[in-house]
Tab-separated table of C-alpha atoms in Angstrom:
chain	number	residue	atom	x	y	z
H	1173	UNK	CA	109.445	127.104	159.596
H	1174	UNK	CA	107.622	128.623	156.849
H	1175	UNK	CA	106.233	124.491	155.847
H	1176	UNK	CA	105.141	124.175	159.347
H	1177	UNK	CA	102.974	127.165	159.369
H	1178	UNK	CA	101.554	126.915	155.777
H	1179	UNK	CA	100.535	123.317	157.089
H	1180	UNK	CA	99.558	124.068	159.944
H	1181	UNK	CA	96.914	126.880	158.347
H	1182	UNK	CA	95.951	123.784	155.992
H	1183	UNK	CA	94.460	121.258	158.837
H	1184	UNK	CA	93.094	124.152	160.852
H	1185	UNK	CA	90.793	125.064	157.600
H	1186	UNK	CA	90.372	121.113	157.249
H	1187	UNK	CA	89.186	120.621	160.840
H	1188	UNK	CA	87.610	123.818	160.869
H	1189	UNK	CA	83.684	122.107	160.573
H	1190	UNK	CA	84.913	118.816	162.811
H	1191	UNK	CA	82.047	117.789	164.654
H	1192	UNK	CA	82.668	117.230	168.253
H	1193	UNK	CA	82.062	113.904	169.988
H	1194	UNK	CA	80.769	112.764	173.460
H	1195	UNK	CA	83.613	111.769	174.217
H	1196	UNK	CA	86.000	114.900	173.378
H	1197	UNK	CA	87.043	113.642	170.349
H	1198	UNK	CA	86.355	115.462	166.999
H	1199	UNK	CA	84.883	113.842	163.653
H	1200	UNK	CA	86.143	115.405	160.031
H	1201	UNK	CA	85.173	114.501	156.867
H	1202	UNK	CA	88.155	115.997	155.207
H	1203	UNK	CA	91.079	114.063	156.786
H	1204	UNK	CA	92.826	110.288	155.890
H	1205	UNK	CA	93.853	109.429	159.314
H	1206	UNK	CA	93.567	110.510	163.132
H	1207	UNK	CA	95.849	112.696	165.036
H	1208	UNK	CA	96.100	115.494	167.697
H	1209	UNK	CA	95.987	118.444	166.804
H	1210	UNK	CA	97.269	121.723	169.406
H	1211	UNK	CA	99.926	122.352	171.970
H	1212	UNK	CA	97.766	124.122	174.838
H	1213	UNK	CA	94.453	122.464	173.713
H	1214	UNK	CA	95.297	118.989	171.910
H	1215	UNK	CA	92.530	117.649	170.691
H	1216	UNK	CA	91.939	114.332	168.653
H	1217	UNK	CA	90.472	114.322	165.447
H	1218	UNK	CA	89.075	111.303	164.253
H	1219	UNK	CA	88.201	110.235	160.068
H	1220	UNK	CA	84.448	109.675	159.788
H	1221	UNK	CA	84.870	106.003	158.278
H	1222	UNK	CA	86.193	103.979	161.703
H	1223	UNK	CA	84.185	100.959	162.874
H	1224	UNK	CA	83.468	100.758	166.993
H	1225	UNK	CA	86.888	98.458	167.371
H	1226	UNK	CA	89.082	100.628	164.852
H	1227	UNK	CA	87.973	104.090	167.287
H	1228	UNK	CA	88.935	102.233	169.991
H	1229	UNK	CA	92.001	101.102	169.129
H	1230	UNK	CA	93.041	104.596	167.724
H	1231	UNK	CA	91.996	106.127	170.822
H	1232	UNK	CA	94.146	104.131	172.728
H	1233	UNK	CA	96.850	105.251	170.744
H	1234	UNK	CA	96.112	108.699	170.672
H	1235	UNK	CA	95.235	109.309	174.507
H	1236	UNK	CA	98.965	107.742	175.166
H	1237	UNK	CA	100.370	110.474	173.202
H	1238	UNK	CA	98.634	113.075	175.431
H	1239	UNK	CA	99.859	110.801	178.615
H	1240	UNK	CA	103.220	111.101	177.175
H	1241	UNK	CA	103.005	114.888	176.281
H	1242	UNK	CA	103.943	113.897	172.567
H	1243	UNK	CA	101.891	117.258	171.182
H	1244	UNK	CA	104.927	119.145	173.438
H	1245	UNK	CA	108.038	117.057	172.088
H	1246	UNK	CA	107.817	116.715	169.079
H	1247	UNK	CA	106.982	120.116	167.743
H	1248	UNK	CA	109.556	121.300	170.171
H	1249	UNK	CA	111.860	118.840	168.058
H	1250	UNK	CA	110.528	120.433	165.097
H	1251	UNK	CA	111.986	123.990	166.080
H	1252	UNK	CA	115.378	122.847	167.258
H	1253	UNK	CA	115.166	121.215	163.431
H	1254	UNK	CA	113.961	124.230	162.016
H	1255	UNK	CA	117.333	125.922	163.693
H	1256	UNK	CA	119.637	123.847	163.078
H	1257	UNK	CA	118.477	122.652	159.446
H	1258	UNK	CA	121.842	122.517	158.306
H	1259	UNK	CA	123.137	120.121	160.407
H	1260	UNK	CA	122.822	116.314	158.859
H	1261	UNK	CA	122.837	115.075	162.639
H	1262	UNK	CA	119.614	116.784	163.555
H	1263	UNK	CA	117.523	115.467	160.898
H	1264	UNK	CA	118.576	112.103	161.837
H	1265	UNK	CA	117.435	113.288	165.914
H	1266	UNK	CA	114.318	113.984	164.473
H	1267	UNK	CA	113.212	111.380	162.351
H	1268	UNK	CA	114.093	109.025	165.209
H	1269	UNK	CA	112.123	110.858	167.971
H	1270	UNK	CA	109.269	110.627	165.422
H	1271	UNK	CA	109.741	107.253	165.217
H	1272	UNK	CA	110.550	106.754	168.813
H	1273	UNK	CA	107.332	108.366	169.947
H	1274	UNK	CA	105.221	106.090	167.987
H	1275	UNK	CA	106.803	103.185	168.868
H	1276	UNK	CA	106.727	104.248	172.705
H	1277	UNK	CA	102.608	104.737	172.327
H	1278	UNK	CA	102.522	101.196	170.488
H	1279	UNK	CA	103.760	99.412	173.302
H	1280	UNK	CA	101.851	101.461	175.646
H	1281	UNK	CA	98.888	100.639	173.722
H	1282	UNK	CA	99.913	96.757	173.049
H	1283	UNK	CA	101.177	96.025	177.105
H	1284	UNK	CA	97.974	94.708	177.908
H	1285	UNK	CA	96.500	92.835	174.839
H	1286	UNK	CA	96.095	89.187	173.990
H	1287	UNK	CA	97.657	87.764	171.090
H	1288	UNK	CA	94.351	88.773	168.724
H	1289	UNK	CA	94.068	91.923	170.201
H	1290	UNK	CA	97.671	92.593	168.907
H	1291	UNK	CA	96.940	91.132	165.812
H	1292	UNK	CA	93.659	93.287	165.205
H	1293	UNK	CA	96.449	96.507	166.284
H	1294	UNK	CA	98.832	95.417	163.809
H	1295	UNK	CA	96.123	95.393	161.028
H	1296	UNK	CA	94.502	98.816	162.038
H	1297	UNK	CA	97.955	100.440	161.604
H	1298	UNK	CA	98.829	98.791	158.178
H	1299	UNK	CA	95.643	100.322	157.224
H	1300	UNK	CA	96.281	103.271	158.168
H	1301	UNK	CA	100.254	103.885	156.930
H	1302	UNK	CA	98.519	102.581	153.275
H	1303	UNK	CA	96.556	105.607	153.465
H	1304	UNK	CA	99.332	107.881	154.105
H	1305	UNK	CA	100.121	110.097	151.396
H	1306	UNK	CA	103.743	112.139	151.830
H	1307	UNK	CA	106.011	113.259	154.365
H	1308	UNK	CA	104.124	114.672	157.573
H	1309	UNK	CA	105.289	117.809	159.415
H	1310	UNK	CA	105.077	117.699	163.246
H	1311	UNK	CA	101.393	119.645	164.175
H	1312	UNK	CA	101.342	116.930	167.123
């Protein structure tokens, strides 16, 4: 538990001079990738460096995690793992949810897309995931 809120003090300084879009979302310089960010008030915060199709494409994906209430499961996930940290069987629930609830936004994201849309998806996220530096803990 003590990770969780150590990182979670870490992206709240990080995000803490985010500059606020016109459409809700929430620009920072200091972060690699996007992601939601808050239980009660989930925002999305975006890195400054997307083109127009890239935003899109990420919003997509992020507004179907608030549609799904992701920012509510998964941290809950994270405290039945934080409980029961001992038991080999939990980690396993967990890493699958996490994987689960990615997957379930990708097809949400995906169901209506041509065959280059998909592609153009499929690239965005490989770009992404190469940026990715170490193991994330569940903010959203």
């Amino acid at each position: 538990m003590h990770l969780f809120n150590i990182s979670f003090i870490i992206i709240k300084r990080k995000t803490r001079e985010s500059i606020k879009n016109a459409d809700g979302t929430y620009i920072c310089d200091t972060i690699g990738s996007p992601f939601i960010l808050g239980v009660f008030r989930p925002r999305i915060y975006l890195p400054p460096d997307m083109d127009e199709d890239t935003a899109e494409l990420v919003l997509k994906h992020e507004k179907a995690h608030l549609k799904r209430r992701d920012h509510l499961w998964k941290p809950l996930g994270f405290l039945l793992l934080a409980v029961y940290w001992f038991h080999p069987l939990m980690w396993v629930g967990y890493i699958l949810l996490c994987r689960d609830i990615e997957l379930a936004c990708d097809e949400r994201v995906i169901r209506t897309m041509t065959a280059a849309e998909k592609q153009h998806y499929g690239e965005t996220l490989l770009a992404f995931a190469a940026r990715c530096k170490g193991a994330a803990v569940p903010l959203t």
